[in-house]
Amino acid sequence: MNKVFLIGNLTRDPELSTTSGGVKFCRFTLAVSRSYSKDGKRETDFLPVVVWRAQADNCARYLKKGSKAAVSGSVQTRTYDTQDGSRRYVTEIAADEVQFLSTRSESEDAKDPADFDDLTPIDDELPF
């Protein structure tokens, strides 16, 4: 079974791209703290994540550097050859699901509570 569940923070803004076949994908790196510490210091892993299609659009639109996210998916390894003929291996998390855990108030474009001063009640006669 190849299933991964991670919760962490993005280390930089997500990058949205499109394959030559027109399929959108989004890449970002998730900083995930380990559940144990070594010599009293917690270690952090920086894991590359790739998201496909509609979820890629959502990640690019709503996530940013520092956003907290939960990712479920699988670990995948792929290879490619460089121009100098050497073979490179890439291990990444292929996300099936991404949950945005940062609250709206943590976002840069969140409304200030003072922006709601001009609102008027709908019905003053409500019992609650």
Coordinates of C-alpha atoms in Angstrom, one line a residue:
M1 CA 0.0 0.0 0.0
N2 CA 1.4 3.4 -1.0
K3 CA -0.6 6.1 0.9
V4 CA 0.8 9.3 2.5
F5 CA -0.9 11.8 4.8
L6 CA 1.0 15.0 5.5
I7 CA 0.3 18.3 7.3
G8 CA 2.7 21.2 6.9
N9 CA 3.3 24.7 5.5
L10 CA 4.2 25.7 2.0
T11 CA 7.8 26.9 1.7
R12 CA 7.1 29.1 -1.3
D13 CA 4.2 30.1 -3.6
P14 CA 2.8 27.2 -5.7
E15 CA 3.8 27.1 -9.4
L16 CA 1.0 26.3 -11.9
S17 CA 2.1 24.8 -15.3
T18 CA 0.5 22.9 -18.2
T19 CA 1.8 19.7 -19.9
S20 CA 2.3 19.6 -23.6
G21 CA -1.1 17.7 -23.7
G22 CA -2.9 20.6 -22.0
V23 CA -3.2 19.1 -18.5
K24 CA -2.7 21.5 -15.7
F25 CA -0.5 20.7 -12.7
C26 CA 0.8 22.6 -9.7
R27 CA 4.0 22.0 -7.8
F28 CA 4.8 23.2 -4.3
T29 CA 7.1 22.1 -1.4
L30 CA 5.6 21.2 2.0
A31 CA 7.6 21.6 5.2
V32 CA 6.6 18.9 7.6
S33 CA 7.9 18.6 11.1
R34 CA 8.8 15.1 12.3
S35 CA 7.0 13.7 15.4
Y36 CA 10.2 13.1 17.2
S37 CA 13.2 15.3 18.0
K38 CA 16.9 14.6 17.8
D39 CA 19.0 16.1 20.6
G40 CA 16.0 18.2 21.7
K41 CA 15.5 19.8 18.2
R42 CA 12.7 18.9 15.9
E43 CA 13.7 18.1 12.4
T44 CA 11.7 19.2 9.3
D45 CA 11.4 17.5 6.0
F46 CA 10.8 19.5 2.8
L47 CA 8.7 17.3 0.5
P48 CA 7.9 18.2 -3.1
V49 CA 4.2 17.8 -4.0
V50 CA 2.5 17.7 -7.4
V51 CA -1.2 18.2 -7.9
W52 CA -3.2 17.7 -11.1
R53 CA -6.1 19.2 -13.0
A54 CA -8.8 21.1 -11.2
Q55 CA -7.2 20.7 -7.8
A56 CA -4.0 22.2 -9.3
D57 CA -6.0 25.4 -10.2
N58 CA -7.4 25.6 -6.7
C59 CA -4.0 25.2 -5.1
A60 CA -2.4 27.9 -7.3
R61 CA -5.3 30.2 -6.6
Y62 CA -5.7 29.8 -2.8
L63 CA -2.4 28.6 -1.4
K64 CA 0.7 30.8 -0.9
K65 CA 4.0 30.7 0.9
G66 CA 3.3 29.9 4.6
S67 CA -0.2 28.4 4.0
K68 CA -0.9 25.3 6.1
A69 CA -2.2 22.4 4.1
A70 CA -3.0 18.7 4.5
V71 CA -2.1 16.4 1.6
S72 CA -3.1 12.8 1.0
G73 CA -1.6 10.9 -1.9
S74 CA 1.2 8.5 -2.8
V75 CA 4.9 8.6 -3.1
Q76 CA 6.1 8.4 -6.7
T77 CA 9.6 8.2 -8.2
R78 CA 10.4 9.1 -11.8
T79 CA 13.6 9.4 -13.8
Y80 CA 14.8 11.6 -16.6
D81 CA 18.0 12.0 -18.6
T82 CA 19.8 15.3 -18.5
Q83 CA 21.5 16.9 -21.5
D84 CA 24.9 15.6 -20.4
G85 CA 23.5 12.0 -20.4
S86 CA 23.3 11.5 -16.7
R87 CA 20.1 10.0 -15.2
R88 CA 18.2 11.9 -12.5
Y89 CA 15.7 10.5 -10.0
V90 CA 12.9 12.5 -8.6
T91 CA 10.8 11.4 -5.6
E92 CA 7.6 13.4 -4.9
I93 CA 4.2 13.2 -3.4
A94 CA 1.5 12.8 -6.0
A95 CA -1.5 14.4 -4.2
D96 CA -5.0 13.0 -4.6
E97 CA -6.4 15.5 -2.1
V98 CA -5.3 18.8 -0.7
Q99 CA -7.2 20.5 2.2
F100 CA -6.5 24.1 2.9
L101 CA -6.0 24.5 6.7
S102 CA -5.1 28.2 6.9
T103 CA -8.1 30.3 8.1
R104 CA -9.4 33.1 6.0
S105 CA -8.3 35.6 8.6
E106 CA -4.7 34.5 8.1
S107 CA -4.9 35.4 4.4
E108 CA -3.5 38.7 3.1
D109 CA -6.8 39.6 1.4
A110 CA -9.0 38.9 4.4
K111 CA -11.5 41.7 5.3
D112 CA -10.8 43.8 8.3
P113 CA -13.7 43.6 10.8
A114 CA -13.9 47.4 10.5
D115 CA -15.1 46.8 6.9
F116 CA -18.4 45.5 8.3
D117 CA -19.3 48.8 10.1
D118 CA -21.6 49.9 7.3
L119 CA -23.8 46.7 7.4
T120 CA -27.4 47.1 8.6
P121 CA -29.4 44.4 10.3
I122 CA -31.9 42.5 8.2
D123 CA -34.6 42.1 10.8
D124 CA -34.5 43.7 14.3
E125 CA -37.5 41.5 15.4
L126 CA -35.6 38.2 15.3
P127 CA -35.8 36.3 18.7
F128 CA -32.2 35.2 18.6

